[in-house]
mmCIF file of C-alpha atoms in Angstrom:
data_model
loop_
_atom_site.group_PDB
_atom_site.id
_atom_site.type_symbol
_atom_site.label_atom_id
_atom_site.label_comp_id
_atom_site.label_asym_id
_atom_site.label_seq_id
_atom_site.Cartn_x
_atom_site.Cartn_y
_atom_site.Cartn_z
ATOM 1 C CA GLN K 87 15.516 9.193 5.838
ATOM 2 C CA THR K 88 12.729 10.367 4.119
ATOM 3 C CA VAL K 89 9.857 11.744 6.722
ATOM 4 C CA VAL K 90 6.210 11.639 5.833
ATOM 5 C CA THR K 91 4.720 14.800 7.170
ATOM 6 C CA GLN K 92 1.134 15.551 8.135
ATOM 7 C CA GLU K 93 0.088 18.821 9.980
ATOM 8 C CA PRO K 94 -0.081 17.983 13.582
ATOM 9 C CA SER K 95 -3.871 19.666 13.853
ATOM 10 C CA PHE K 96 -6.354 21.220 12.173
ATOM 11 C CA SER K 97 -9.444 22.511 13.267
ATOM 12 C CA VAL K 98 -12.896 22.746 11.161
ATOM 13 C CA SER K 99 -16.748 23.710 11.974
ATOM 14 C CA PRO K 100 -19.270 21.783 11.717
ATOM 15 C CA GLY K 101 -20.579 21.088 7.914
ATOM 16 C CA GLY K 102 -17.283 22.882 7.274
ATOM 17 C CA THR K 103 -14.951 21.336 4.280
ATOM 18 C CA VAL K 104 -10.844 20.149 5.475
ATOM 19 C CA THR K 105 -8.335 19.022 3.451
ATOM 20 C CA LEU K 106 -5.504 17.218 5.773
ATOM 21 C CA THR K 107 -2.074 16.191 3.731
ATOM 22 C CA CYS K 108 0.513 13.882 3.622
ATOM 23 C CA GLY K 109 3.877 14.978 2.478
ATOM 24 C CA LEU K 110 8.028 13.979 1.731
ATOM 25 C CA SER K 111 10.587 15.368 3.456
ATOM 26 C CA SER K 112 12.384 14.951 0.430
ATOM 27 C CA GLY K 113 10.105 15.175 -3.064
ATOM 28 C CA SER K 114 6.480 14.167 -4.235
ATOM 29 C CA VAL K 115 4.161 12.056 -3.100
ATOM 30 C CA SER K 116 1.824 10.014 -6.024
ATOM 31 C CA SER K 117 0.268 7.333 -6.375
ATOM 32 C CA SER K 118 2.427 5.390 -6.707
ATOM 33 C CA HIS K 119 3.402 5.592 -2.989
ATOM 34 C CA TYR K 120 -0.064 4.084 -2.965
ATOM 35 C CA PRO K 121 -0.737 6.384 -0.147
ATOM 36 C CA SER K 122 -3.708 5.703 2.470
ATOM 37 C CA TRP K 123 -5.532 7.085 5.273
ATOM 38 C CA TYR K 124 -6.874 5.994 8.547
ATOM 39 C CA GLN K 125 -8.720 7.278 11.251
ATOM 40 C CA GLN K 126 -7.987 6.261 14.972
ATOM 41 C CA THR K 127 -10.090 7.072 18.265
ATOM 42 C CA PRO K 128 -8.858 6.590 21.821
ATOM 43 C CA GLY K 129 -7.928 2.875 23.212
ATOM 44 C CA GLN K 130 -9.201 1.367 19.173
ATOM 45 C CA PRO K 131 -7.146 0.261 16.721
ATOM 46 C CA PRO K 132 -7.185 2.631 13.088
ATOM 47 C CA ARG K 133 -9.614 2.400 10.824
ATOM 48 C CA THR K 134 -9.035 2.372 7.057
ATOM 49 C CA LEU K 135 -10.547 5.343 5.474
ATOM 50 C CA VAL K 136 -8.815 5.489 1.776
ATOM 51 C CA TYR K 137 -6.242 3.558 0.175
ATOM 52 C CA SER K 138 -4.515 3.493 -2.814
ATOM 53 C CA THR K 139 -4.776 7.254 -2.977
ATOM 54 C CA ASN K 140 -8.482 8.033 -3.325
ATOM 55 C CA THR K 141 -11.023 4.231 -2.848
ATOM 56 C CA ARG K 142 -12.668 4.122 -0.107
ATOM 57 C CA SER K 143 -12.654 1.553 1.990
ATOM 58 C CA SER K 144 -16.116 -0.693 2.700
ATOM 59 C CA GLY K 145 -18.658 1.281 4.775
ATOM 60 C CA VAL K 146 -16.737 4.822 5.494
ATOM 61 C CA PRO K 147 -18.830 7.860 4.052
ATOM 62 C CA ASP K 148 -18.715 9.543 1.076
ATOM 63 C CA ARG K 149 -17.779 12.633 2.309
ATOM 64 C CA PHE K 150 -14.273 11.184 2.656
ATOM 65 C CA SER K 151 -12.374 11.472 -0.311
ATOM 66 C CA GLY K 152 -8.492 11.245 -0.601
ATOM 67 C CA SER K 153 -6.823 12.248 -3.749
ATOM 68 C CA ILE K 154 -3.070 13.884 -5.014
ATOM 69 C CA LEU K 155 -2.944 17.851 -4.790
ATOM 70 C CA GLY K 156 0.033 19.165 -5.929
ATOM 71 C CA ASN K 157 3.472 16.811 -4.613
ATOM 72 C CA LYS K 158 1.109 15.849 -0.683
ATOM 73 C CA ALA K 159 -1.263 12.993 -1.029
ATOM 74 C CA ALA K 160 -4.781 14.516 0.811
ATOM 75 C CA LEU K 161 -7.735 13.594 2.517
ATOM 76 C CA THR K 162 -10.727 15.609 1.911
ATOM 77 C CA ILE K 163 -13.070 15.609 4.870
ATOM 78 C CA THR K 164 -16.687 17.458 3.356
ATOM 79 C CA GLY K 165 -19.455 18.313 5.570
ATOM 80 C CA ALA K 166 -17.290 17.350 8.182
ATOM 81 C CA GLN K 167 -19.767 15.255 11.690
ATOM 82 C CA ALA K 168 -18.496 16.276 15.467
ATOM 83 C CA GLU K 169 -17.832 12.135 14.873
ATOM 84 C CA ASP K 170 -14.979 12.993 12.353
ATOM 85 C CA GLU K 171 -13.114 14.238 15.643
ATOM 86 C CA SER K 172 -9.809 12.066 15.367
ATOM 87 C CA ASP K 173 -6.659 11.449 14.641
ATOM 88 C CA TYR K 174 -5.838 10.833 11.067
ATOM 89 C CA TYR K 175 -2.547 8.890 10.355
ATOM 90 C CA CYS K 176 -1.349 8.482 6.476
ATOM 91 C CA VAL K 177 0.721 5.369 4.995
ATOM 92 C CA LEU K 178 3.153 5.621 2.111
ATOM 93 C CA TYR K 179 5.042 3.132 0.831
ATOM 94 C CA MET K 180 8.864 4.127 -0.447
ATOM 95 C CA GLY K 181 9.397 0.741 -2.209
ATOM 96 C CA SER K 182 11.780 -2.141 -1.862
ATOM 97 C CA GLY K 183 9.023 -3.731 0.705
ATOM 98 C CA ILE K 184 9.016 -0.420 3.059
ATOM 99 C CA TRP K 185 6.460 1.432 4.662
ATOM 100 C CA VAL K 186 6.104 4.695 6.233
ATOM 101 C CA PHE K 187 4.009 6.495 8.637
ATOM 102 C CA GLY K 188 3.149 10.267 8.849
ATOM 103 C CA GLY K 189 3.091 11.577 12.314
ATOM 104 C CA GLY K 190 -0.621 12.097 12.590
ATOM 105 C CA THR K 191 -3.088 14.920 12.756
ATOM 106 C CA THR K 192 -5.531 15.741 15.590
ATOM 107 C CA LEU K 193 -8.805 16.875 14.266
ATOM 108 C CA THR K 194 -11.058 19.002 16.101
ATOM 109 C CA VAL K 195 -14.521 19.876 15.069
ATOM 110 C CA LEU K 196 -15.913 22.607 16.593
ATOM 111 C CA GLN A 230 -15.646 -11.537 7.474
ATOM 112 C CA VAL A 231 -11.716 -11.024 7.637
ATOM 113 C CA GLN A 232 -10.577 -11.471 11.434
ATOM 114 C CA LEU A 233 -7.563 -10.928 13.021
ATOM 115 C CA VAL A 234 -7.733 -11.793 16.840
ATOM 116 C CA GLN A 235 -4.845 -10.870 18.573
ATOM 117 C CA SER A 236 -2.775 -12.301 21.453
ATOM 118 C CA GLY A 237 -3.575 -10.875 25.388
ATOM 119 C CA ALA A 238 -1.762 -8.034 27.147
ATOM 120 C CA GLU A 239 2.036 -9.269 27.913
ATOM 121 C CA VAL A 240 4.034 -7.743 30.900
ATOM 122 C CA LYS A 241 7.757 -8.150 30.495
ATOM 123 C CA LYS A 242 11.130 -7.467 32.623
ATOM 124 C CA PRO A 243 13.720 -4.977 30.672
ATOM 125 C CA GLY A 244 15.770 -7.201 28.866
ATOM 126 C CA ALA A 245 13.323 -9.354 28.064
ATOM 127 C CA SER A 246 12.169 -10.957 24.823
ATOM 128 C CA VAL A 247 8.007 -10.941 23.580
ATOM 129 C CA LYS A 248 5.597 -13.021 21.289
ATOM 130 C CA VAL A 249 2.636 -11.526 19.996
ATOM 131 C CA SER A 250 0.415 -13.582 18.133
ATOM 132 C CA CYS A 251 -2.475 -12.730 15.160
ATOM 133 C CA LYS A 252 -4.719 -15.526 13.991
ATOM 134 C CA ALA A 253 -6.430 -14.830 11.107
ATOM 135 C CA SER A 254 -10.048 -16.150 10.359
ATOM 136 C CA GLY A 255 -12.126 -15.151 7.297
ATOM 137 C CA TYR A 256 -10.065 -15.345 4.624
ATOM 138 C CA ILE A 257 -7.442 -17.410 3.058
ATOM 139 C CA PHE A 258 -4.409 -17.031 5.339
ATOM 140 C CA ASN A 259 -1.537 -17.653 2.431
ATOM 141 C CA SER A 260 -2.735 -15.683 -0.210
ATOM 142 C CA TYR A 261 -1.914 -12.027 1.798
ATOM 143 C CA ALA A 262 0.620 -10.738 3.431
ATOM 144 C CA MET A 263 0.867 -9.229 7.036
ATOM 145 C CA HIS A 264 1.929 -6.434 8.687
ATOM 146 C CA TRP A 265 3.028 -5.252 12.108
ATOM 147 C CA VAL A 266 2.618 -2.035 13.269
ATOM 148 C CA ARG A 267 3.655 -0.597 16.733
ATOM 149 C CA GLN A 268 2.349 2.705 18.809
ATOM 150 C CA ALA A 269 3.726 3.675 22.226
ATOM 151 C CA PRO A 270 1.343 5.789 24.887
ATOM 152 C CA GLY A 271 0.538 9.088 23.044
ATOM 153 C CA GLN A 272 2.478 8.583 20.081
ATOM 154 C CA ARG A 273 1.992 7.912 16.085
ATOM 155 C CA LEU A 274 1.825 4.605 14.690
ATOM 156 C CA GLU A 275 5.022 3.191 13.434
ATOM 157 C CA TRP A 276 5.414 0.275 11.071
ATOM 158 C CA MET A 277 7.881 -2.205 11.826
ATOM 159 C CA GLY A 278 7.690 -4.952 9.050
ATOM 160 C CA TRP A 279 5.539 -7.363 7.387
ATOM 161 C CA ILE A 280 5.580 -10.944 6.209
ATOM 162 C CA ASN A 281 4.898 -12.836 2.706
ATOM 163 C CA ILE A 282 2.753 -15.208 4.638
ATOM 164 C CA GLY A 283 3.062 -17.652 2.009
ATOM 165 C CA ILE A 284 6.424 -18.057 1.101
ATOM 166 C CA GLY A 285 7.813 -16.814 4.788
ATOM 167 C CA ASN A 286 10.153 -14.294 3.307
ATOM 168 C CA THR A 287 9.908 -10.627 5.526
ATOM 169 C CA LYS A 288 11.212 -7.380 4.896
ATOM 170 C CA TYR A 289 11.607 -5.207 8.574
ATOM 171 C CA SER A 290 12.135 -1.125 9.144
ATOM 172 C CA GLN A 291 15.448 -0.448 9.686
ATOM 173 C CA LYS A 292 15.052 0.582 13.329
ATOM 174 C CA PHE A 293 13.571 -3.160 14.308
ATOM 175 C CA GLN A 294 16.336 -5.068 11.939
ATOM 176 C CA GLY A 295 18.063 -7.554 13.727
ATOM 177 C CA ARG A 296 16.036 -7.084 17.173
ATOM 178 C CA VAL A 297 12.229 -8.559 15.211
ATOM 179 C CA THR A 298 11.334 -11.178 13.765
ATOM 180 C CA LEU A 299 7.742 -11.787 12.052
ATOM 181 C CA THR A 300 7.226 -15.864 11.110
ATOM 182 C CA ARG A 301 4.267 -17.487 10.789
ATOM 183 C CA ASP A 302 2.425 -20.653 10.728
ATOM 184 C CA THR A 303 0.460 -21.716 8.025
ATOM 185 C CA SER A 304 -1.278 -24.469 9.619
ATOM 186 C CA ALA A 305 -2.644 -22.539 12.839
ATOM 187 C CA LYS A 306 -3.547 -19.464 10.430
ATOM 188 C CA THR A 307 -1.203 -17.434 12.800
ATOM 189 C CA ALA A 308 1.246 -14.685 12.353
ATOM 190 C CA TYR A 309 3.965 -14.442 15.638
ATOM 191 C CA MET A 310 5.847 -10.855 16.139
ATOM 192 C CA GLU A 311 9.013 -11.669 18.054
ATOM 193 C CA MET A 312 10.837 -9.164 19.942
ATOM 194 C CA SER A 313 13.951 -8.919 22.287
ATOM 195 C CA ASN A 314 16.170 -7.391 24.681
ATOM 196 C CA LEU A 315 13.157 -4.741 25.878
ATOM 197 C CA THR A 316 13.333 -1.545 26.888
ATOM 198 C CA SER A 317 10.889 0.714 28.434
ATOM 199 C CA GLU A 318 10.868 2.665 24.815
ATOM 200 C CA ASP A 319 8.986 -0.524 23.576
ATOM 201 C CA THR A 320 6.239 -0.643 25.699
ATOM 202 C CA ALA A 321 3.440 0.029 23.358
ATOM 203 C CA VAL A 322 0.140 -1.381 21.943
ATOM 204 C CA TYR A 323 1.244 -3.901 19.377
ATOM 205 C CA TYR A 324 -1.287 -4.253 15.819
ATOM 206 C CA CYS A 325 -1.161 -6.947 13.145
ATOM 207 C CA ALA A 326 -2.669 -5.763 9.789
ATOM 208 C CA ARG A 327 -3.490 -7.453 6.831
ATOM 209 C CA ASP A 328 -2.070 -5.897 3.859
ATOM 210 C CA VAL A 329 -4.120 -5.857 0.684
ATOM 211 C CA LYS A 330 -2.698 -5.034 -2.410
ATOM 212 C CA ARG A 331 -0.169 -2.742 -1.105
ATOM 213 C CA THR A 332 -2.602 -1.500 1.396
ATOM 214 C CA ILE A 333 -2.526 -2.122 5.283
ATOM 215 C CA SER A 334 -6.061 -3.269 5.470
ATOM 216 C CA THR A 335 -8.089 -4.754 8.071
ATOM 217 C CA TRP A 336 -5.711 -4.278 11.338
ATOM 218 C CA GLY A 337 -6.154 -6.443 14.748
ATOM 219 C CA GLN A 338 -7.225 -4.816 18.213
ATOM 220 C CA GLY A 339 -3.984 -4.720 19.249
ATOM 221 C CA THR A 340 -1.558 -6.339 21.962
ATOM 222 C CA LEU A 341 -0.401 -3.791 25.326
ATOM 223 C CA VAL A 342 3.344 -4.784 25.440
ATOM 224 C CA THR A 343 5.084 -3.142 29.104
ATOM 225 C CA VAL A 344 7.894 -3.234 29.766
ATOM 226 C CA SER A 345 8.952 -2.156 33.567
ATOM 227 C CA SER A 346 11.331 -3.465 35.685
#
């Protein structure tokens, strides 16, 4: 079974730039996987940040951007703020009506 | 605005079943599929399956095939997730979320299901 991989944790300084990635245990991520990214804080439902690789959801600050980098999907935060300290999840559409979430990345801003 | 309101927390004994509801408003219910996702305490999000609201067909993660049933009542604009033969490992928050163009988009507030003897 294909596993969706994410960095378990990442740290960024306030005002800095960080890129989180979303890969596959076998193969490359492409736009046909419709990669989406979610932000989640404790006790809250996920918030959709980016979908279809690089489309920001309504109301999401433009410091969040999505892309394909090499063989992975990527979420870049440019000018990180303290409020960006959260868990971040990606999900990929695997075809045949199946989605798989990554393991999530805990982002620390310090 | 699009809103998904889920039913309240449940406490169940091992071996029991649970049925969680998700009432939609602010959009044409029949026109969008609904996903179900769960999250055990301190764990990652886990996709369970989805239902095409318009025609009622479903697709399940292999892990939940045979133990989870997704249904909908179009007149009530409500989707349902029923899980049988619960164990302590099913203790989790269960979310419904609307699909928009193959995006798991708007999320419900979540329903905590606790399985304990």
